[in-house]
JSON list of C-alpha atoms and ligand atoms in Angstrom, two decimals:
[
{"chain": "A", "resi": 1, "resn": "MET", "atom": "CA", "xyz": [118.08, 198.21, 82.33]},
{"chain": "A", "resi": 2, "resn": "LYS", "atom": "CA", "xyz": [118.76, 195.61, 84.99]},
{"chain": "A", "resi": 3, "resn": "ARG", "atom": "CA", "xyz": [122.37, 195.06, 85.90]},
{"chain": "A", "resi": 4, "resn": "THR", "atom": "CA", "xyz": [123.40, 191.45, 85.93]},
{"chain": "A", "resi": 5, "resn": "LEU", "atom": "CA", "xyz": [125.14, 189.87, 88.88]},
{"chain": "A", "resi": 6, "resn": "SER", "atom": "CA", "xyz": [128.40, 189.56, 87.00]},
{"chain": "A", "resi": 7, "resn": "ILE", "atom": "CA", "xyz": [128.46, 193.31, 86.38]},
{"chain": "A", "resi": 8, "resn": "PHE", "atom": "CA", "xyz": [127.38, 193.73, 89.99]},
{"chain": "A", "resi": 9, "resn": "ALA", "atom": "CA", "xyz": [130.26, 191.62, 91.28]},
{"chain": "A", "resi": 10, "resn": "ALA", "atom": "CA", "xyz": [132.75, 193.20, 88.90]},
{"chain": "A", "resi": 11, "resn": "THR", "atom": "CA", "xyz": [132.04, 196.65, 90.30]},
{"chain": "A", "resi": 12, "resn": "PHE", "atom": "CA", "xyz": [133.37, 195.40, 93.61]},
{"chain": "A", "resi": 13, "resn": "ILE", "atom": "CA", "xyz": [136.66, 194.20, 92.22]},
{"chain": "A", "resi": 14, "resn": "VAL", "atom": "CA", "xyz": [139.01, 197.07, 92.94]},
{"chain": "A", "resi": 15, "resn": "GLY", "atom": "CA", "xyz": [142.66, 196.82, 91.98]},
{"chain": "A", "resi": 16, "resn": "GLY", "atom": "CA", "xyz": [142.30, 193.07, 91.48]},
{"chain": "A", "resi": 17, "resn": "LEU", "atom": "CA", "xyz": [140.99, 192.49, 94.99]},
{"chain": "A", "resi": 18, "resn": "LEU", "atom": "CA", "xyz": [137.49, 191.19, 95.46]},
{"chain": "A", "resi": 19, "resn": "ALA", "atom": "CA", "xyz": [135.56, 193.07, 98.15]},
{"chain": "A", "resi": 20, "resn": "GLN", "atom": "CA", "xyz": [135.18, 191.09, 101.36]},
{"chain": "A", "resi": 21, "resn": "SER", "atom": "CA", "xyz": [131.53, 192.00, 101.46]},
{"chain": "A", "resi": 22, "resn": "ILE", "atom": "CA", "xyz": [128.98, 193.29, 99.00]},
{"chain": "A", "resi": 23, "resn": "ASP", "atom": "CA", "xyz": [126.17, 195.65, 99.96]},
{"chain": "A", "resi": 24, "resn": "LEU", "atom": "CA", "xyz": [122.87, 194.39, 98.61]},
{"chain": "A", "resi": 25, "resn": "PRO", "atom": "CA", "xyz": [120.16, 196.80, 97.49]},
{"chain": "A", "resi": 26, "resn": "ALA", "atom": "CA", "xyz": [117.21, 197.02, 99.87]},
{"chain": "A", "resi": 27, "resn": "PRO", "atom": "CA", "xyz": [114.86, 194.06, 99.32]},
{"chain": "A", "resi": 28, "resn": "GLN", "atom": "CA", "xyz": [111.57, 194.72, 97.58]},
{"chain": "A", "resi": 29, "resn": "LYS", "atom": "CA", "xyz": [109.03, 193.96, 100.33]},
{"chain": "A", "resi": 30, "resn": "THR", "atom": "CA", "xyz": [105.84, 194.89, 98.52]},
{"chain": "A", "resi": 31, "resn": "GLY", "atom": "CA", "xyz": [104.01, 193.63, 95.46]},
{"chain": "A", "resi": 32, "resn": "GLY", "atom": "CA", "xyz": [104.58, 190.24, 93.94]},
{"chain": "A", "resi": 33, "resn": "MET", "atom": "CA", "xyz": [102.05, 187.71, 92.78]},
{"chain": "A", "resi": 34, "resn": "PRO", "atom": "CA", "xyz": [98.98, 186.95, 94.90]},
{"chain": "A", "resi": 35, "resn": "LEU", "atom": "CA", "xyz": [99.84, 184.07, 97.23]},
{"chain": "A", "resi": 36, "resn": "MET", "atom": "CA", "xyz": [97.31, 181.63, 95.78]},
{"chain": "A", "resi": 37, "resn": "GLU", "atom": "CA", "xyz": [98.68, 182.20, 92.27]},
{"chain": "A", "resi": 38, "resn": "ALA", "atom": "CA", "xyz": [102.23, 181.61, 93.47]},
{"chain": "A", "resi": 39, "resn": "LEU", "atom": "CA", "xyz": [101.12, 178.38, 95.15]},
{"chain": "A", "resi": 40, "resn": "ALA", "atom": "CA", "xyz": [99.46, 177.33, 91.91]},
{"chain": "A", "resi": 41, "resn": "LYS", "atom": "CA", "xyz": [102.75, 177.88, 90.04]},
{"chain": "A", "resi": 42, "resn": "ARG", "atom": "CA", "xyz": [105.20, 176.35, 92.55]},
{"chain": "A", "resi": 43, "resn": "SER", "atom": "CA", "xyz": [107.22, 173.48, 91.08]},
{"chain": "A", "resi": 44, "resn": "THR", "atom": "CA", "xyz": [110.73, 172.02, 90.96]},
{"chain": "A", "resi": 45, "resn": "ALA", "atom": "CA", "xyz": [112.95, 172.89, 88.00]},
{"chain": "A", "resi": 46, "resn": "ARG", "atom": "CA", "xyz": [115.88, 170.81, 86.75]},
{"chain": "A", "resi": 47, "resn": "ALA", "atom": "CA", "xyz": [116.99, 173.10, 83.90]},
{"chain": "A", "resi": 48, "resn": "PHE", "atom": "CA", "xyz": [118.28, 176.65, 84.23]},
{"chain": "A", "resi": 49, "resn": "ASP", "atom": "CA", "xyz": [119.23, 179.38, 81.79]},
{"chain": "A", "resi": 50, "resn": "ALA", "atom": "CA", "xyz": [122.67, 180.93, 82.30]},
{"chain": "A", "resi": 51, "resn": "LYS", "atom": "CA", "xyz": [121.16, 184.46, 82.59]},
{"chain": "A", "resi": 52, "resn": "GLU", "atom": "CA", "xyz": [122.05, 185.96, 85.93]},
{"chain": "A", "resi": 53, "resn": "LEU", "atom": "CA", "xyz": [119.71, 187.47, 88.49]},
{"chain": "A", "resi": 54, "resn": "SER", "atom": "CA", "xyz": [119.86, 191.19, 89.14]},
{"chain": "A", "resi": 55, "resn": "PRO", "atom": "CA", "xyz": [121.22, 192.39, 92.51]},
{"chain": "A", "resi": 56, "resn": "GLN", "atom": "CA", "xyz": [117.65, 193.47, 93.33]},
{"chain": "A", "resi": 57, "resn": "GLN", "atom": "CA", "xyz": [116.29, 190.00, 92.63]},
{"chain": "A", "resi": 58, "resn": "LEU", "atom": "CA", "xyz": [119.03, 188.37, 94.67]},
{"chain": "A", "resi": 59, "resn": "SER", "atom": "CA", "xyz": [118.43, 190.70, 97.59]},
{"chain": "A", "resi": 60, "resn": "SER", "atom": "CA", "xyz": [114.68, 190.10, 97.53]},
{"chain": "A", "resi": 61, "resn": "LEU", "atom": "CA", "xyz": [115.19, 186.34, 97.13]},
{"chain": "A", "resi": 62, "resn": "LEU", "atom": "CA", "xyz": [117.41, 186.20, 100.20]},
{"chain": "A", "resi": 63, "resn": "TRP", "atom": "CA", "xyz": [115.09, 188.39, 102.21]},
{"chain": "A", "resi": 64, "resn": "ALA", "atom": "CA", "xyz": [112.13, 186.20, 101.29]},
{"chain": "A", "resi": 65, "resn": "ALA", "atom": "CA", "xyz": [114.19, 183.14, 102.24]},
{"chain": "A", "resi": 66, "resn": "PHE", "atom": "CA", "xyz": [115.51, 184.23, 105.61]},
{"chain": "A", "resi": 67, "resn": "GLY", "atom": "CA", "xyz": [115.42, 188.01, 105.94]},
{"chain": "A", "resi": 68, "resn": "ILE", "atom": "CA", "xyz": [114.57, 190.02, 109.02]},
{"chain": "A", "resi": 69, "resn": "ASN", "atom": "CA", "xyz": [110.94, 191.16, 108.93]},
{"chain": "A", "resi": 70, "resn": "ARG", "atom": "CA", "xyz": [110.45, 192.68, 112.39]},
{"chain": "A", "resi": 71, "resn": "PRO", "atom": "CA", "xyz": [112.30, 195.17, 114.60]},
{"chain": "A", "resi": 72, "resn": "ASP", "atom": "CA", "xyz": [113.11, 192.43, 117.12]},
{"chain": "A", "resi": 73, "resn": "GLY", "atom": "CA", "xyz": [115.26, 190.65, 114.54]},
{"chain": "A", "resi": 74, "resn": "LYS", "atom": "CA", "xyz": [112.89, 187.79, 113.81]},
{"chain": "A", "resi": 75, "resn": "ARG", "atom": "CA", "xyz": [112.71, 186.40, 110.30]},
{"chain": "A", "resi": 76, "resn": "THR", "atom": "CA", "xyz": [110.44, 185.70, 107.35]},
{"chain": "A", "resi": 77, "resn": "VAL", "atom": "CA", "xyz": [110.42, 182.06, 108.50]},
{"chain": "A", "resi": 78, "resn": "PRO", "atom": "CA", "xyz": [109.91, 180.50, 111.93]},
{"chain": "A", "resi": 79, "resn": "SER", "atom": "CA", "xyz": [112.73, 178.60, 113.62]},
{"chain": "A", "resi": 80, "resn": "ALA", "atom": "CA", "xyz": [112.53, 176.28, 116.61]},
{"chain": "A", "resi": 81, "resn": "ARG", "atom": "CA", "xyz": [113.08, 178.29, 119.82]},
{"chain": "A", "resi": 82, "resn": "ASN", "atom": "CA", "xyz": [114.08, 181.14, 117.55]},
{"chain": "A", "resi": 83, "resn": "TYR", "atom": "CA", "xyz": [117.55, 179.59, 117.21]},
{"chain": "A", "resi": 84, "resn": "GLN", "atom": "CA", "xyz": [117.94, 181.08, 113.70]},
{"chain": "A", "resi": 85, "resn": "GLU", "atom": "CA", "xyz": [120.67, 178.50, 113.17]},
{"chain": "A", "resi": 86, "resn": "THR", "atom": "CA", "xyz": [120.63, 178.49, 109.37]},
{"chain": "A", "resi": 87, "resn": "ASP", "atom": "CA", "xyz": [123.26, 180.25, 107.31]},
{"chain": "A", "resi": 88, "resn": "ILE", "atom": "CA", "xyz": [122.66, 180.67, 103.60]},
{"chain": "A", "resi": 89, "resn": "TYR", "atom": "CA", "xyz": [125.77, 180.20, 101.49]},
{"chain": "A", "resi": 90, "resn": "VAL", "atom": "CA", "xyz": [125.29, 181.77, 98.08]},
{"chain": "A", "resi": 91, "resn": "LEU", "atom": "CA", "xyz": [127.16, 180.16, 95.18]},
{"chain": "A", "resi": 92, "resn": "LEU", "atom": "CA", "xyz": [127.60, 182.63, 92.32]},
{"chain": "A", "resi": 93, "resn": "LYS", "atom": "CA", "xyz": [129.88, 182.84, 89.30]},
{"chain": "A", "resi": 94, "resn": "ALA", "atom": "CA", "xyz": [131.88, 185.50, 91.19]},
{"chain": "A", "resi": 95, "resn": "GLY", "atom": "CA", "xyz": [132.39, 183.30, 94.25]},
{"chain": "A", "resi": 96, "resn": "VAL", "atom": "CA", "xyz": [130.81, 182.00, 97.41]},
{"chain": "A", "resi": 97, "resn": "TYR", "atom": "CA", "xyz": [129.23, 184.38, 99.89]},
{"chain": "A", "resi": 98, "resn": "VAL", "atom": "CA", "xyz": [127.24, 184.12, 103.13]},
{"chain": "A", "resi": 99, "resn": "TYR", "atom": "CA", "xyz": [124.05, 186.13, 103.47]},
{"chain": "A", "resi": 100, "resn": "ALA", "atom": "CA", "xyz": [124.30, 188.58, 106.38]},
{"chain": "A", "resi": 101, "resn": "ALA", "atom": "CA", "xyz": [120.64, 189.43, 106.99]},
{"chain": "A", "resi": 102, "resn": "LYS", "atom": "CA", "xyz": [121.18, 192.17, 109.56]},
{"chain": "A", "resi": 103, "resn": "SER", "atom": "CA", "xyz": [123.55, 194.24, 107.44]},
{"chain": "A", "resi": 104, "resn": "ASN", "atom": "CA", "xyz": [121.92, 193.12, 104.14]},
{"chain": "A", "resi": 105, "resn": "LYS", "atom": "CA", "xyz": [125.31, 192.12, 102.74]},
{"chain": "A", "resi": 106, "resn": "LEU", "atom": "CA", "xyz": [126.99, 189.18, 101.14]},
{"chain": "A", "resi": 107, "resn": "ASP", "atom": "CA", "xyz": [130.18, 188.26, 102.99]},
{"chain": "A", "resi": 108, "resn": "LEU", "atom": "CA", "xyz": [132.85, 186.66, 100.86]},
{"chain": "A", "resi": 109, "resn": "VAL", "atom": "CA", "xyz": [133.91, 183.09, 101.66]},
{"chain": "A", "resi": 110, "resn": "VAL", "atom": "CA", "xyz": [135.97, 182.31, 98.57]},
{"chain": "A", "resi": 111, "resn": "ALA", "atom": "CA", "xyz": [136.31, 184.13, 95.23]},
{"chain": "A", "resi": 112, "resn": "GLU", "atom": "CA", "xyz": [135.92, 180.99, 93.12]},
{"chain": "A", "resi": 113, "resn": "ASP", "atom": "CA", "xyz": [133.13, 179.65, 90.96]},
{"chain": "A", "resi": 114, "resn": "ILE", "atom": "CA", "xyz": [132.25, 176.36, 92.65]},
{"chain": "A", "resi": 115, "resn": "ARG", "atom": "CA", "xyz": [128.60, 176.28, 91.55]},
{"chain": "A", "resi": 116, "resn": "ALA", "atom": "CA", "xyz": [129.10, 172.81, 90.08]},
{"chain": "A", "resi": 117, "resn": "LEU", "atom": "CA", "xyz": [129.60, 171.52, 93.63]},
{"chain": "A", "resi": 118, "resn": "GLY", "atom": "CA", "xyz": [126.09, 172.69, 94.55]},
{"chain": "A", "resi": 119, "resn": "GLY", "atom": "CA", "xyz": [124.70, 169.29, 93.57]},
{"chain": "A", "resi": 120, "resn": "THR", "atom": "CA", "xyz": [125.46, 166.02, 91.88]},
{"chain": "A", "resi": 121, "resn": "GLN", "atom": "CA", "xyz": [123.10, 166.46, 88.92]},
{"chain": "A", "resi": 122, "resn": "ALA", "atom": "CA", "xyz": [124.39, 167.74, 85.58]},
{"chain": "A", "resi": 123, "resn": "PHE", "atom": "CA", "xyz": [122.15, 170.83, 85.37]},
{"chain": "A", "resi": 124, "resn": "VAL", "atom": "CA", "xyz": [123.45, 172.29, 88.64]},
{"chain": "A", "resi": 125, "resn": "LYS", "atom": "CA", "xyz": [126.47, 174.01, 87.08]},
{"chain": "A", "resi": 126, "resn": "ASP", "atom": "CA", "xyz": [124.17, 176.05, 84.77]},
{"chain": "A", "resi": 127, "resn": "ALA", "atom": "CA", "xyz": [122.15, 177.72, 87.51]},
{"chain": "A", "resi": 128, "resn": "PRO", "atom": "CA", "xyz": [123.31, 181.30, 88.16]},
{"chain": "A", "resi": 129, "resn": "VAL", "atom": "CA", "xyz": [122.54, 181.03, 91.88]},
{"chain": "A", "resi": 130, "resn": "THR", "atom": "CA", "xyz": [122.67, 178.06, 94.20]},
{"chain": "A", "resi": 131, "resn": "LEU", "atom": "CA", "xyz": [121.75, 178.55, 97.82]},
{"chain": "A", "resi": 132, "resn": "VAL", "atom": "CA", "xyz": [123.23, 176.10, 100.30]},
{"chain": "A", "resi": 133, "resn": "PHE", "atom": "CA", "xyz": [121.40, 175.97, 103.62]},
{"chain": "A", "resi": 134, "resn": "VAL", "atom": "CA", "xyz": [123.84, 175.21, 106.42]},
{"chain": "A", "resi": 135, "resn": "ALA", "atom": "CA", "xyz": [122.82, 174.61, 110.04]},
{"chain": "A", "resi": 136, "resn": "ASP", "atom": "CA", "xyz": [125.12, 175.85, 112.75]},
{"chain": "A", "resi": 137, "resn": "LEU", "atom": "CA", "xyz": [124.50, 173.27, 115.46]},
{"chain": "A", "resi": 138, "resn": "SER", "atom": "CA", "xyz": [126.50, 175.34, 117.95]},
{"chain": "A", "resi": 139, "resn": "LYS", "atom": "CA", "xyz": [123.59, 177.82, 118.05]},
{"chain": "A", "resi": 140, "resn": "MET", "atom": "CA", "xyz": [121.08, 175.15, 119.07]},
{"chain": "A", "resi": 141, "resn": "GLY", "atom": "CA", "xyz": [121.47, 174.72, 122.82]},
{"chain": "A", "resi": 142, "resn": "ASP", "atom": "CA", "xyz": [122.19, 171.50, 124.67]},
{"chain": "A", "resi": 143, "resn": "GLY", "atom": "CA", "xyz": [119.99, 168.79, 123.10]},
{"chain": "A", "resi": 144, "resn": "SER", "atom": "CA", "xyz": [121.21, 165.63, 121.40]},
{"chain": "A", "resi": 145, "resn": "ILE", "atom": "CA", "xyz": [122.84, 165.84, 117.98]},
{"chain": "A", "resi": 146, "resn": "GLU", "atom": "CA", "xyz": [119.93, 163.83, 116.57]},
{"chain": "A", "resi": 147, "resn": "ASP", "atom": "CA", "xyz": [117.39, 166.33, 117.94]},
{"chain": "A", "resi": 148, "resn": "LYS", "atom": "CA", "xyz": [119.40, 169.25, 116.59]},
{"chain": "A", "resi": 149, "resn": "LYS", "atom": "CA", "xyz": [119.61, 167.68, 113.12]},
{"chain": "A", "resi": 150, "resn": "ASN", "atom": "CA", "xyz": [115.87, 166.97, 113.07]},
{"chain": "A", "resi": 151, "resn": "THR", "atom": "CA", "xyz": [115.10, 170.54, 114.09]},
{"chain": "A", "resi": 152, "resn": "ALA", "atom": "CA", "xyz": [117.55, 171.99, 111.58]},
{"chain": "A", "resi": 153, "resn": "ASN", "atom": "CA", "xyz": [115.96, 169.95, 108.79]},
{"chain": "A", "resi": 154, "resn": "ILE", "atom": "CA", "xyz": [112.51, 171.26, 109.65]},
{"chain": "A", "resi": 155, "resn": "ASP", "atom": "CA", "xyz": [113.68, 174.87, 109.92]},
{"chain": "A", "resi": 156, "resn": "VAL", "atom": "CA", "xyz": [115.26, 174.70, 106.45]},
{"chain": "A", "resi": 157, "resn": "GLY", "atom": "CA", "xyz": [111.99, 173.39, 105.02]},
{"chain": "A", "resi": 158, "resn": "TYR", "atom": "CA", "xyz": [110.36, 176.74, 105.70]},
{"chain": "A", "resi": 159, "resn": "ILE", "atom": "CA", "xyz": [113.22, 178.63, 104.07]},
{"chain": "A", "resi": 160, "resn": "SER", "atom": "CA", "xyz": [113.14, 176.42, 101.01]},
{"chain": "A", "resi": 161, "resn": "GLN", "atom": "CA", "xyz": [109.41, 176.89, 100.56]},
{"chain": "A", "resi": 162, "resn": "ASN", "atom": "CA", "xyz": [109.80, 180.68, 100.77]},
{"chain": "A", "resi": 163, "resn": "VAL", "atom": "CA", "xyz": [112.36, 180.42, 97.97]},
{"chain": "A", "resi": 164, "resn": "TYR", "atom": "CA", "xyz": [109.93, 178.32, 95.93]},
{"chain": "A", "resi": 165, "resn": "LEU", "atom": "CA", "xyz": [107.15, 180.89, 96.39]},
{"chain": "A", "resi": 166, "resn": "PHE", "atom": "CA", "xyz": [109.37, 183.90, 95.72]},
{"chain": "A", "resi": 167, "resn": "CYS", "atom": "CA", "xyz": [110.63, 182.32, 92.50]},
{"chain": "A", "resi": 168, "resn": "ALA", "atom": "CA", "xyz": [107.10, 181.46, 91.38]},
{"chain": "A", "resi": 169, "resn": "SER", "atom": "CA", "xyz": [106.08, 185.05, 92.04]},
{"chain": "A", "resi": 170, "resn": "GLU", "atom": "CA", "xyz": [109.08, 186.49, 90.14]},
{"chain": "A", "resi": 171, "resn": "GLY", "atom": "CA", "xyz": [108.82, 184.25, 87.06]},
{"chain": "A", "resi": 172, "resn": "LEU", "atom": "CA", "xyz": [112.01, 182.46, 88.15]},
{"chain": "A", "resi": 173, "resn": "VAL", "atom": "CA", "xyz": [112.48, 178.71, 88.55]},
{"chain": "A", "resi": 174, "resn": "THR", "atom": "CA", "xyz": [113.98, 176.81, 91.45]},
{"chain": "A", "resi": 175, "resn": "GLY", "atom": "CA", "xyz": [114.61, 173.35, 92.80]},
{"chain": "A", "resi": 176, "resn": "ALA", "atom": "CA", "xyz": [115.55, 171.96, 96.21]},
{"chain": "A", "resi": 177, "resn": "ARG", "atom": "CA", "xyz": [118.19, 169.22, 96.38]},
{"chain": "A", "resi": 178, "resn": "MET", "atom": "CA", "xyz": [119.30, 166.69, 98.95]},
{"chain": "A", "resi": 179, "resn": "SER", "atom": "CA", "xyz": [121.71, 165.23, 96.40]},
{"chain": "A", "resi": 180, "resn": "VAL", "atom": "CA", "xyz": [124.82, 167.17, 97.34]},
{"chain": "A", "resi": 181, "resn": "ASP", "atom": "CA", "xyz": [128.29, 165.75, 97.84]},
{"chain": "A", "resi": 182, "resn": "ARG", "atom": "CA", "xyz": [128.67, 167.10, 101.35]},
{"chain": "A", "resi": 183, "resn": "ALA", "atom": "CA", "xyz": [132.19, 165.74, 101.79]},
{"chain": "A", "resi": 184, "resn": "ALA", "atom": "CA", "xyz": [133.32, 167.69, 98.71]},
{"chain": "A", "resi": 185, "resn": "LEU", "atom": "CA", "xyz": [131.35, 170.88, 99.29]},
{"chain": "A", "resi": 186, "resn": "GLY", "atom": "CA", "xyz": [131.81, 171.31, 103.06]},
{"chain": "A", "resi": 187, "resn": "PRO", "atom": "CA", "xyz": [135.55, 172.07, 102.97]},
{"chain": "A", "resi": 188, "resn": "ARG", "atom": "CA", "xyz": [135.08, 174.49, 100.04]},
{"chain": "A", "resi": 189, "resn": "LEU", "atom": "CA", "xyz": [132.58, 176.41, 102.17]},
{"chain": "A", "resi": 190, "resn": "LYS", "atom": "CA", "xyz": [135.15, 176.34, 105.01]},
{"chain": "A", "resi": 191, "resn": "LEU", "atom": "CA", "xyz": [132.60, 174.78, 107.36]},
{"chain": "A", "resi": 192, "resn": "ARG", "atom": "CA", "xyz": [133.43, 173.95, 110.96]},
{"chain": "A", "resi": 193, "resn": "PRO", "atom": "CA", "xyz": [132.64, 170.45, 112.28]},
{"chain": "A", "resi": 194, "resn": "ASP", "atom": "CA", "xyz": [129.46, 171.73, 113.96]},
{"chain": "A", "resi": 195, "resn": "GLN", "atom": "CA", "xyz": [128.09, 173.16, 110.70]},
{"chain": "A", "resi": 196, "resn": "MET", "atom": "CA", "xyz": [125.95, 170.80, 108.63]},
{"chain": "A", "resi": 197, "resn": "ILE", "atom": "CA", "xyz": [124.83, 171.12, 105.03]},
{"chain": "A", "resi": 198, "resn": "ILE", "atom": "CA", "xyz": [121.07, 170.50, 105.06]},
{"chain": "A", "resi": 199, "resn": "LEU", "atom": "CA", "xyz": [119.88, 171.26, 101.53]},
{"chain": "A", "resi": 200, "resn": "ALA", "atom": "CA", "xyz": [120.87, 173.06, 98.34]},
{"chain": "A", "resi": 201, "resn": "GLN", "atom": "CA", "xyz": [118.50, 175.02, 96.13]},
{"chain": "A", "resi": 202, "resn": "SER", "atom": "CA", "xyz": [119.22, 176.60, 92.77]},
{"chain": "A", "resi": 203, "resn": "ALA", "atom": "CA", "xyz": [117.36, 179.55, 91.32]},
{"chain": "A", "resi": 204, "resn": "GLY", "atom": "CA", "xyz": [117.38, 181.23, 87.94]},
{"chain": "A", "resi": 205, "resn": "TYR", "atom": "CA", "xyz": [115.49, 181.84, 84.74]},
{"chain": "A", "resi": 206, "resn": "PRO", "atom": "CA", "xyz": [113.81, 178.96, 82.95]},
{"chain": "A", "resi": 207, "resn": "LYS", "atom": "CA", "xyz": [115.75, 177.44, 80.09]},
{"chain": "A", "resi": 208, "resn": "PRO", "atom": "CA", "xyz": [113.99, 178.42, 76.85]},
{"chain": "B", "resi": 1, "resn": "FMN", "atom": "C1", "xyz": [113.97, 167.72, 100.91]},
{"chain": "B", "resi": 1, "resn": "FMN", "atom": "C2", "xyz": [113.92, 167.62, 99.40]},
{"chain": "B", "resi": 1, "resn": "FMN", "atom": "C3", "xyz": [115.00, 167.11, 98.72]},
{"chain": "B", "resi": 1, "resn": "FMN", "atom": "C4", "xyz": [114.99, 167.04, 97.32]},
{"chain": "B", "resi": 1, "resn": "FMN", "atom": "N1", "xyz": [116.10, 166.60, 96.66]},
{"chain": "B", "resi": 1, "resn": "FMN", "atom": "C5", "xyz": [116.11, 166.60, 95.31]},
{"chain": "B", "resi": 1, "resn": "FMN", "atom": "C6", "xyz": [117.28, 166.24, 94.60]},
{"chain": "B", "resi": 1, "resn": "FMN", "atom": "O1", "xyz": [118.31, 165.91, 95.18]},
{"chain": "B", "resi": 1, "resn": "FMN", "atom": "N2", "xyz": [117.25, 166.28, 93.25]},
{"chain": "B", "resi": 1, "resn": "FMN", "atom": "C7", "xyz": [116.14, 166.65, 92.56]},
{"chain": "B", "resi": 1, "resn": "FMN", "atom": "O2", "xyz": [116.18, 166.67, 91.33]},
{"chain": "B", "resi": 1, "resn": "FMN", "atom": "N3", "xyz": [115.02, 167.02, 93.20]},
{"chain": "B", "resi": 1, "resn": "FMN", "atom": "C8", "xyz": [114.98, 167.01, 94.56]},
{"chain": "B", "resi": 1, "resn": "FMN", "atom": "N4", "xyz": [113.86, 167.42, 95.24]},
{"chain": "B", "resi": 1, "resn": "FMN", "atom": "C9", "xyz": [112.67, 167.84, 94.47]},
{"chain": "B", "resi": 1, "resn": "FMN", "atom": "C10", "xyz": [111.60, 166.76, 94.52]},
{"chain": "B", "resi": 1, "resn": "FMN", "atom": "O3", "xyz": [111.99, 165.66, 93.73]},
{"chain": "B", "resi": 1, "resn": "FMN", "atom": "C11", "xyz": [110.30, 167.39, 94.03]},
{"chain": "B", "resi": 1, "resn": "FMN", "atom": "O4", "xyz": [109.86, 168.33, 94.97]},
{"chain": "B", "resi": 1, "resn": "FMN", "atom": "C12", "xyz": [109.22, 166.35, 93.83]},
{"chain": "B", "resi": 1, "resn": "FMN", "atom": "O5", "xyz": [109.54, 165.48, 92.75]},
{"chain": "B", "resi": 1, "resn": "FMN", "atom": "C13", "xyz": [107.86, 166.97, 93.54]},
{"chain": "B", "resi": 1, "resn": "FMN", "atom": "O6", "xyz": [107.96, 167.85, 92.43]},
{"chain": "B", "resi": 1, "resn": "FMN", "atom": "P1", "xyz": [107.52, 169.38, 92.56]},
{"chain": "B", "resi": 1, "resn": "FMN", "atom": "O7", "xyz": [108.40, 170.06, 93.56]},
{"chain": "B", "resi": 1, "resn": "FMN", "atom": "O8", "xyz": [107.68, 169.94, 91.18]},
{"chain": "B", "resi": 1, "resn": "FMN", "atom": "O9", "xyz": [106.10, 169.37, 93.03]},
{"chain": "B", "resi": 1, "resn": "FMN", "atom": "C14", "xyz": [113.85, 167.48, 96.61]},
{"chain": "B", "resi": 1, "resn": "FMN", "atom": "C15", "xyz": [112.76, 167.98, 97.32]},
{"chain": "B", "resi": 1, "resn": "FMN", "atom": "C16", "xyz": [112.80, 168.08, 98.69]},
{"chain": "B", "resi": 1, "resn": "FMN", "atom": "C17", "xyz": [111.62, 168.68, 99.43]}
]
C-alpha cells in the first residue's frame, strides 16, 4: 500500500520538531508511458482531488522536473549556459520545502501549509502539491536583468513541460500558472531580492 505524503511527513516529526530535511526515495527512472502517448494526454487541469502523492511519486516528479541525469551533474532539462538557476519550492500540507537534487532531499523552508498562496485561483488550495519555480538571478553571470529574466523564463518552460509529461504518464493532472501573487508568496518563501518567482504548477489526482 502506498504511503501518503502526510504519513510520510509525519514520520519525520520527532518530539514535535519537524525535520529540517526529508530524504526522498530514489526516483523511478525507468518505465512510464510511451512518450507519444504522454504527449497525446498532456493538458492543463484546474481541479484537483485532495488525495496526496506518495513519496515515490513526488521524488520521481521532481527528478523528471529538474533532477540530475548524468554523472557531471547536468539535469533532465537544458538551461542556458548550464546556469541551473532554478530552485523548485514544493508547497505541501506539511510545509514548504526546496528540492535538493544532488542529495535527493527536501529542505524545509517553513513548516506551514501555505498552498493557497500558490496561485490566485480558487482550486489552488485543493492541490496536494504545488511547485513554485524560482530563478536565482545571482547564478546567472553578468548580463542585464532583462536578459536574465528572459533566460530564466525560457529555462522554466522546459521544467514545466517535463512536469506535464510526467503527470500525463503517471495518470496525474497538472497545470502551470502565471497567476501568482508574487508580493504575497515571495516573503513566505523567504526569497532574497535576487530570487524571482517565474511560474507555479500544481500536481495531483484528478477530481472525480
Ligand atoms: C506560462 C503559462 C502560464 C499559464 N498561466 C495560467 C494561469 O495563471 N492560470 C491558468 O488557469 N492556466 C494557466 N496556464 C495554462 C494555459 O491557460 C493552458 O496551457 C492553455 O489554456 C492551453 O490549455 P492546455 O494546456 O490544456 O493545452 C498557463 C500556461 C502557461 C504555459
